[in-house]
Amino acid sequence: MAELLKHDVVIVGGGAAGLRAAIAVAERNPNLSVAVVSKIYPMRSHTVSAEGGAAAVIKANDSFEHHIYDTISGADWLADQDAVELFVHEAPKELTLLEHWGCPWSRDPDGTVAVRPFGGMKIERTWFAADKTGFHMLHTLYQTALRYVELTWYDEWFATKLLVDGDRCYGVVALELRTGAIRGITGKAVILCTGGAGRVFPFTTNAITKTGDGMALALRAGVPLKDMEFIQYHPTGLPGTGILITEAARGEGGIMVNKDGYRYLQDYGLGKPLDVNDPRHPVKRTMELGPRDKLSQAFVMEMRKGRTLKGPYGDYVLLDIRHLGEKKINEKLPFVRELARNYAGIDPVYEPIPVRPVVHYVMGGVDTDVDGRTVLDGLYAAGECACVSINGANRLGSNSLTECLVFGARAGHHAAEYVASAPDPNDSVLQKQVEEEAARIRKQFLEKTEGKERLVTVRKDMQNAMEDGVGIYRTEQSVQQALEKVLECRERFKEVYLDDHTVSFNTELISALELECMLDVALAMCHAALARRESRGAHQREDHPNRDDENFLKHSLVVLRDGQPKVEWKDVVITKWPPGERKYGADSGLPTDQK
Ligand SMILES: Cc1cc2nc3c(=O)[nH]c(=O)nc-3n(C[C@H](O)[C@H](O)[C@H](O)COP(=O)(O)OP(=O)(O)OC[C@H]3O[C@@H](n4cnc5c(N)ncnc54)[C@H](O)[C@@H]3O)c2cc1C
């Protein structure tokens, strides 16, 4: 068996969170050796596709207090308020740092950083680089990370398991795609930055790689997953492909209409269309710029009333940006135009864009504190795979990119300190675990030549069960049905056989390992969704339609006890903002000086 590949810190993931964490470790202690393991080339990470922008207070009309309040109320009070306060305070520093590293933030005519409105943010605070923000941010992070010689890049290596000895985490087992070699990559700390899990559902904006691997690895190692019942549907995906039309389209003034050309959102407690000459400009704070959970729920209600349009890919409504004019669309939303032309066959300068809700983001993830620490010493998580939690029951658009930076950096800094005093790993114990995992993968996938099941059918059945049972609206019965189907899919997965038994670039094997992860993540989502008998944010239980703070102002934790998933609970941290009603529109609960 090949030797262990030894480092001090192992980072799994080369997206915004992983790269920010890597830079943080290298800056804190240049003597540490850092492995950056990524199943795809880092610049292909899903971060690259983020369009709209990243939130941080920068303008004189804004304040930390406002950003904190928007985030907490947007989260339906399930966010930990200490984490939100810290996040909001560190956000402008992180985005400014990115500016210094070369990120080309779009500018106002006077040369200052421009901001745009975003859903649920009642004051404009979203920094952007046209509508290709993620691309520019990831480029900036990657080129900065390349400066540090202490980083070793494991591009196209797939982590399959955490190495744990006693009560500490010491690295990962990873498969090199090019050679098929399965090796141990060890360190005294591991930071999981593996992104989200939208692919658990059939219709998603998420890249094919977003399969919840890090969440599954943590769960299997006994670390709880927090708030997994909260799955964000973005209200404006292109029917058929699920490609995202960014919220920036509405931030710049786009409106949404139903089949009668009516701005239906005014019927759903999100404010009324205001006079366009009103200094509070209508689209900035009301209706189309309500939070994503409420907009997606409004779509379902319109559909039930028969007021949506019907197309080959199901029901849809229209997002109209024609009134912005060609010049502004080209300047501020060039990518929206490109996507609509290429994938919907329409030019939004002349025609409205067909859209429908699409799975976009998982609010839940690996349970961490504000330094990215988990209950397992040496294991950290940051970015979309983690749940700190600042997003609670509903994330506000543009908080996520900033979250990757703030908490990626904090996890990196903490891990750099931790490894200085953590005990050395016992190499022979770890080597044995690597051998066992390699043998498991060979036996279960590569050497198995027969079986009853195909990967694709099991995956599709799981995805459809999740959409049907754990979608925008759920009931006990619908989630129970999804759970039973997911359990059945897990059994059927054991009977899956692969056609490709080669070792080099065996992408079928990677798909199998990803599906194995998604099945675990789906299971956690179902258990959490069953246990939360209330409606809050993105979790709408039609059999329990109200928010129930008395019993459920708590984080759910799904944890494996003796191999069986159990749901436990953890208090939400409330500092200054007692639970209140979420208000949007003119009387939105915005601090009075901003009304
Ligand atoms: C289309 C789209 C648009 C978005 N727009 C915005 C926006 O405008 N503003 C905003 O704030 N948020 C936006 N988001 C959300 C935001 O982009 C993501 O939450 C964020 O970029 C996630 O970053 P990350 O570093 O956590 O993970 P990712 O960028 O997804 O990176 C995950 C990394 O983990 C690696 N990895 C995963 N599994 C393994 C494994 N088993 N082994 C090895 N490596 C592994 C991958 O190779 C990858 O490098 C958008 C999301 C989408 C899908």
XYZ file of C-alpha atoms in Angstrom, residues 3-429:
427
model
C 2.519 5.783 1.798
C 0.291 8.366 3.431
C 0.462 11.833 1.866
C 1.256 13.932 4.919
C 0.373 17.552 5.589
C -0.595 19.703 8.556
C -4.019 20.836 7.364
C -6.226 19.159 4.760
C -8.844 21.317 3.042
C -11.483 19.506 1.020
C -12.903 21.858 -1.598
C -11.541 24.481 -3.956
C -14.558 26.828 -4.093
C -14.794 30.191 -2.360
C -14.803 28.691 1.145
C -11.960 26.226 0.524
C -9.657 28.736 -1.152
C -10.330 31.404 1.467
C -9.583 28.851 4.192
C -6.362 27.791 2.442
C -5.125 31.383 2.214
C -6.034 31.932 5.875
C -4.005 28.929 7.055
C -1.014 29.943 4.941
C -1.154 33.516 6.195
C -1.529 32.565 9.837
C 1.397 30.157 9.795
C 3.631 29.940 6.702
C 5.392 26.909 8.177
C 2.343 24.707 7.802
C 1.896 22.379 4.872
C -1.643 22.564 3.465
C -3.356 20.113 1.120
C -6.202 21.446 -1.040
C -8.193 18.469 -2.278
C -10.828 19.064 -4.958
C -12.804 16.587 -7.002
C -12.800 19.068 -9.873
C -10.299 21.690 -10.948
C -10.860 24.512 -8.389
C -11.958 27.105 -10.948
C -14.840 24.812 -11.928
C -16.313 24.828 -8.409
C -19.936 25.934 -8.243
C -18.910 29.306 -6.809
C -17.893 30.245 -10.347
C -21.523 30.295 -11.439
C -22.736 32.777 -8.809
C -24.145 35.727 -10.620
C -25.828 38.350 -8.476
C -23.372 39.462 -5.808
C -22.089 39.407 -2.244
C -23.602 41.352 0.651
C -21.756 43.706 3.003
C -22.548 47.088 4.501
C -20.678 49.828 2.647
C -22.972 52.773 1.880
C -23.830 55.687 4.168
C -27.576 54.883 4.180
C -26.876 51.422 5.583
C -25.707 50.077 8.944
C -24.584 46.824 10.552
C -27.816 46.848 12.525
C -29.882 46.819 9.334
C -27.945 43.960 7.741
C -28.208 41.962 10.962
C -31.937 42.538 11.251
C -32.629 41.660 7.602
C -30.650 38.440 7.966
C -32.327 37.400 11.210
C -35.874 38.169 10.085
C -35.144 36.649 6.657
C -34.057 33.515 8.518
C -37.438 33.453 10.303
C -35.507 33.837 13.584
C -33.724 30.528 13.307
C -30.289 32.085 12.742
C -27.855 32.243 15.661
C -27.685 35.945 16.365
C -24.115 35.935 17.689
C -22.987 34.359 14.415
C -24.977 36.880 12.356
C -23.501 39.840 14.266
C -20.005 38.566 13.732
C -20.680 37.812 10.072
C -22.090 41.261 9.335
C -19.176 43.011 11.048
C -16.532 41.012 9.189
C -18.279 41.091 5.794
C -17.038 44.511 4.550
C -13.473 43.673 5.596
C -13.536 40.449 3.588
C -14.984 42.052 0.446
C -12.458 44.889 0.694
C -9.670 42.351 1.037
C -10.894 40.752 -2.177
C -10.751 44.179 -3.818
C -7.097 44.450 -2.762
C -6.437 41.030 -4.250
C -7.834 42.215 -7.581
C -11.586 41.516 -7.631
C -13.111 43.947 -10.172
C -16.183 45.119 -8.225
C -18.556 47.194 -10.371
C -18.439 50.923 -9.632
C -20.729 53.915 -9.307
C -19.931 56.879 -11.582
C -18.028 58.539 -8.701
C -15.680 55.561 -8.522
C -16.990 54.038 -5.271
C -18.108 50.414 -5.056
C -21.629 50.003 -6.466
C -24.333 48.025 -4.661
C -27.604 46.603 -5.934
C -30.812 45.627 -4.113
C -31.375 41.929 -3.392
C -34.308 39.890 -2.120
C -35.120 40.294 1.558
C -32.413 42.950 1.964
C -34.377 46.087 2.662
C -31.425 48.351 1.881
C -29.156 47.927 -1.133
C -25.923 46.287 0.023
C -25.019 43.682 -2.574
C -21.614 44.224 -4.154
C -21.324 42.805 -7.649
C -19.082 42.380 -10.655
C -21.695 42.756 -13.433
C -23.679 39.505 -13.176
C -20.586 37.288 -13.044
C -19.680 37.882 -9.424
C -18.764 34.299 -8.525
C -16.481 34.011 -11.528
C -14.529 37.110 -10.554
C -14.413 36.200 -6.868
C -13.192 32.672 -7.508
C -10.592 33.889 -9.981
C -9.322 36.398 -7.437
C -9.122 33.772 -4.701
C -7.445 31.214 -6.940
C -4.775 33.550 -8.258
C -4.102 34.722 -4.695
C -3.893 31.155 -3.380
C -1.379 30.241 -6.107
C 1.078 32.661 -4.519
C 1.500 30.398 -1.483
C 4.059 27.665 -2.018
C 2.946 25.911 1.149
C -0.254 24.795 -0.602
C -0.193 21.394 -2.319
C -2.936 20.995 -4.900
C -4.766 17.702 -5.239
C -6.901 18.618 -8.259
C -9.330 15.910 -9.362
C -9.014 13.876 -6.182
C -12.273 12.661 -4.656
C -12.484 12.383 -0.844
C -14.494 9.321 0.162
C -14.032 9.094 3.920
C -12.762 10.956 6.960
C -9.872 9.422 8.851
C -10.758 9.404 12.535
C -8.684 8.046 15.392
C -10.297 8.131 18.811
C -12.077 11.427 19.090
C -10.003 13.322 16.530
C -10.070 13.734 12.763
C -6.742 13.256 10.973
C -7.368 13.497 7.236
C -9.262 11.885 4.395
C -9.145 8.896 2.127
C -9.155 10.151 -1.463
C -9.273 8.661 -4.927
C -7.133 10.178 -7.660
C -9.250 10.308 -10.810
C -6.344 10.127 -13.233
C -4.832 6.939 -11.840
C -7.571 5.439 -9.703
C -5.141 5.311 -6.777
C -6.773 5.429 -3.351
C -4.561 7.203 -0.822
C -4.644 8.649 2.655
C -4.099 12.426 2.781
C -3.409 13.204 6.409
C -3.169 16.254 8.610
C -4.022 17.226 12.166
C -7.010 19.239 10.937
C -9.485 18.812 8.096
C -11.659 21.661 6.806
C -14.666 20.498 4.799
C -15.614 23.075 2.153
C -17.462 20.750 -0.180
C -20.449 22.957 -1.040
C -24.157 22.181 -1.164
C -26.412 19.293 -2.131
C -28.978 20.606 -4.617
C -28.522 17.525 -6.797
C -30.528 15.505 -4.267
C -33.464 17.058 -6.156
C -34.270 16.614 -9.870
C -34.662 20.290 -10.771
C -31.884 22.495 -9.461
C -29.603 25.395 -10.306
C -26.737 23.452 -8.790
C -23.791 22.090 -10.735
C -23.698 18.345 -11.227
C -20.951 18.195 -8.591
C -23.122 19.477 -5.734
C -23.903 16.155 -4.164
C -23.445 16.846 -0.460
C -20.281 14.738 -0.138
C -18.831 16.589 2.849
C -22.151 16.469 4.687
C -22.349 12.719 4.191
C -18.724 12.182 5.253
C -19.325 14.139 8.448
C -22.598 12.344 9.194
C -20.921 8.949 8.790
C -18.178 10.066 11.188
C -20.784 10.786 13.883
C -20.954 14.569 13.384
C -24.477 16.055 13.382
C -26.065 17.756 10.382
C -28.036 20.834 11.416
C -31.314 22.242 9.995
C -31.354 19.915 6.979
C -35.097 20.362 6.459
C -34.543 23.875 5.104
C -34.063 23.691 1.358
C -34.176 26.893 -0.616
C -36.154 27.156 -3.826
C -35.088 30.119 -5.894
C -38.161 31.657 -7.549
C -36.622 32.240 -10.963
C -35.109 29.223 -12.700
C -35.470 28.543 -16.419
C -37.976 25.719 -16.989
C -36.365 22.577 -18.345
C -32.751 23.207 -17.453
C -33.081 24.822 -14.013
C -30.507 27.424 -15.006
C -30.691 30.361 -12.647
C -31.897 33.802 -13.662
C -30.269 35.809 -10.927
C -32.174 37.845 -8.372
C -30.163 40.771 -9.729
C -32.684 40.842 -12.595
C -35.313 41.833 -10.029
C -32.812 43.926 -8.105
C -32.349 46.035 -11.211
C -36.112 46.457 -11.553
C -37.535 43.277 -13.129
C -41.154 42.423 -12.332
C -43.008 39.104 -12.140
C -46.409 38.541 -13.685
C -48.828 35.623 -13.970
C -50.692 34.450 -17.047
C -52.978 37.503 -16.889
C -50.051 39.919 -16.852
C -50.843 40.680 -13.193
C -48.099 41.355 -10.621
C -49.418 38.597 -8.384
C -46.903 39.051 -5.588
C -48.983 41.951 -4.259
C -51.509 39.335 -3.081
C -49.009 37.583 -0.783
C -48.150 40.065 1.947
C -45.088 41.373 0.162
C -46.273 44.945 -0.278
C -48.041 46.716 -3.113
C -46.675 48.341 -6.233
C -45.751 51.852 -5.180
C -45.639 55.029 -7.199
C -42.411 54.873 -9.217
C -41.724 58.488 -8.276
C -41.732 57.536 -4.612
C -38.168 57.948 -3.273
C -38.537 54.499 -1.751
C -38.573 53.133 -5.301
C -41.095 50.279 -5.355
C -38.967 47.436 -6.555
C -36.263 47.987 -4.011
C -38.197 46.833 -1.012
C -41.413 45.177 -1.987
C -42.937 42.325 -3.907
C -40.306 41.032 -6.328
C -37.644 41.760 -3.737
C -39.281 39.784 -1.014
C -37.379 36.758 0.349
C -37.049 33.622 -1.751
C -39.137 31.327 0.433
C -42.182 33.592 0.196
C -41.832 34.140 -3.548
C -41.564 30.406 -4.231
C -44.575 29.696 -2.018
C -46.564 32.384 -3.871
C -45.827 30.576 -7.146
C -47.361 27.355 -5.811
C -50.456 29.260 -4.699
C -50.810 30.902 -8.124
C -50.440 27.488 -9.729
C -53.174 26.056 -7.515
C -55.435 28.963 -8.528
C -54.770 28.166 -12.195
C -53.089 31.511 -12.801
C -49.734 30.237 -14.102
C -48.810 29.463 -17.699
C -48.368 25.893 -18.954
C -45.340 24.810 -20.917
C -43.560 21.620 -21.938
C -41.647 21.672 -18.631
C -44.608 22.382 -16.363
C -46.085 25.571 -14.992
C -44.305 28.883 -15.150
C -44.718 32.638 -14.702
C -42.979 35.530 -16.433
C -40.073 37.695 -15.354
C -40.187 40.914 -17.306
C -37.131 43.170 -17.631
C -38.011 44.771 -20.966
C -38.674 48.184 -19.397
C -35.027 48.373 -18.254
C -33.989 48.860 -21.858
C -31.233 47.269 -23.910
C -28.466 49.549 -22.648
C -29.012 48.767 -18.973
C -29.563 45.074 -19.634
C -26.269 44.883 -21.534
C -24.441 46.790 -18.843
C -25.862 45.244 -15.678
C -27.346 41.918 -16.778
C -25.365 40.690 -19.793
C -25.309 37.101 -18.550
C -29.077 37.043 -17.993
C -29.522 38.044 -21.629
C -27.037 35.426 -22.792
C -28.668 32.651 -20.738
C -32.214 33.554 -21.801
C -31.188 33.622 -25.455
C -29.264 30.365 -25.335
C -31.447 28.297 -23.030
C -34.976 29.713 -23.379
C -34.693 30.918 -26.960
C -35.930 34.413 -26.133
C -34.259 37.809 -25.969
C -35.298 39.523 -22.711
C -34.862 42.935 -24.313
C -38.017 42.131 -26.309
C -39.811 39.301 -24.461
C -40.422 38.325 -20.824
C -38.474 35.338 -19.477
C -40.359 32.148 -18.466
C -39.389 31.155 -14.899
C -40.384 28.781 -12.100
C -39.023 27.893 -8.626
C -35.951 25.685 -8.598
C -33.914 24.061 -5.807
C -30.977 26.349 -5.182
C -29.377 26.110 -1.761
C -29.331 24.002 1.387
C -29.574 26.139 4.496
C -28.557 23.190 6.662
C -25.198 21.470 6.821
C -22.447 20.275 9.113
C -23.082 21.693 12.586
C -20.292 24.155 13.428
C -19.554 27.023 15.774
C -18.424 30.465 14.569
C -14.865 29.183 14.098
C -16.002 26.339 11.864
C -15.367 23.775 14.607
C -17.484 20.633 14.811
C -17.982 18.275 17.751
C -15.158 16.126 16.349
C -11.794 17.666 17.281
C -9.755 18.539 14.211
C -12.782 18.598 11.911
C -13.957 21.962 10.618
C -16.504 22.959 7.986
C -17.190 26.219 6.139
C -19.199 27.516 3.206
C -22.376 25.945 1.921
C -21.640 22.507 3.402
C -21.598 24.025 6.898
C -24.387 25.366 9.083
C -23.035 28.012 11.471
C -25.919 29.181 11.375
C -26.515 32.586 9.802
C -29.128 31.390 7.318
C -31.651 29.792 9.660
C -34.859 28.830 7.892
C -34.230 30.946 4.800
C -30.994 32.403 3.433
C -31.013 35.867 1.953
C -29.540 36.049 -1.527
C -25.953 37.381 -1.592
C -25.184 36.382 2.005
C -23.715 33.072 0.895
C -20.662 34.230 -1.033
C -19.761 36.510 1.859
C -20.363 33.658 4.306
C -17.809 31.529 2.428
C -15.205 34.257 2.909
C -15.946 35.166 6.529
C -16.229 31.639 7.861
C -13.682 30.111 5.472
C -11.149 32.577 6.880
C -12.184 31.935 10.482
C -11.992 28.155 10.068
C -8.552 28.487 8.438
C -7.244 30.696 11.214
C -8.573 28.440 13.945
C -7.276 25.267 12.306
C -3.804 26.830 11.948
C -3.745 27.456 15.702
C -5.228 24.077 16.589
C -2.658 21.980 14.712
C 0.172 23.600 16.654
C -0.834 21.742 19.809
C -2.844 18.749 18.541
C -1.256 15.328 19.060
C 0.415 13.634 16.094
C -1.600 11.026 14.226
C -0.908 7.328 14.593
C 0.045 6.513 11.009
C -0.480 2.790 11.207
C -4.053 3.226 12.473
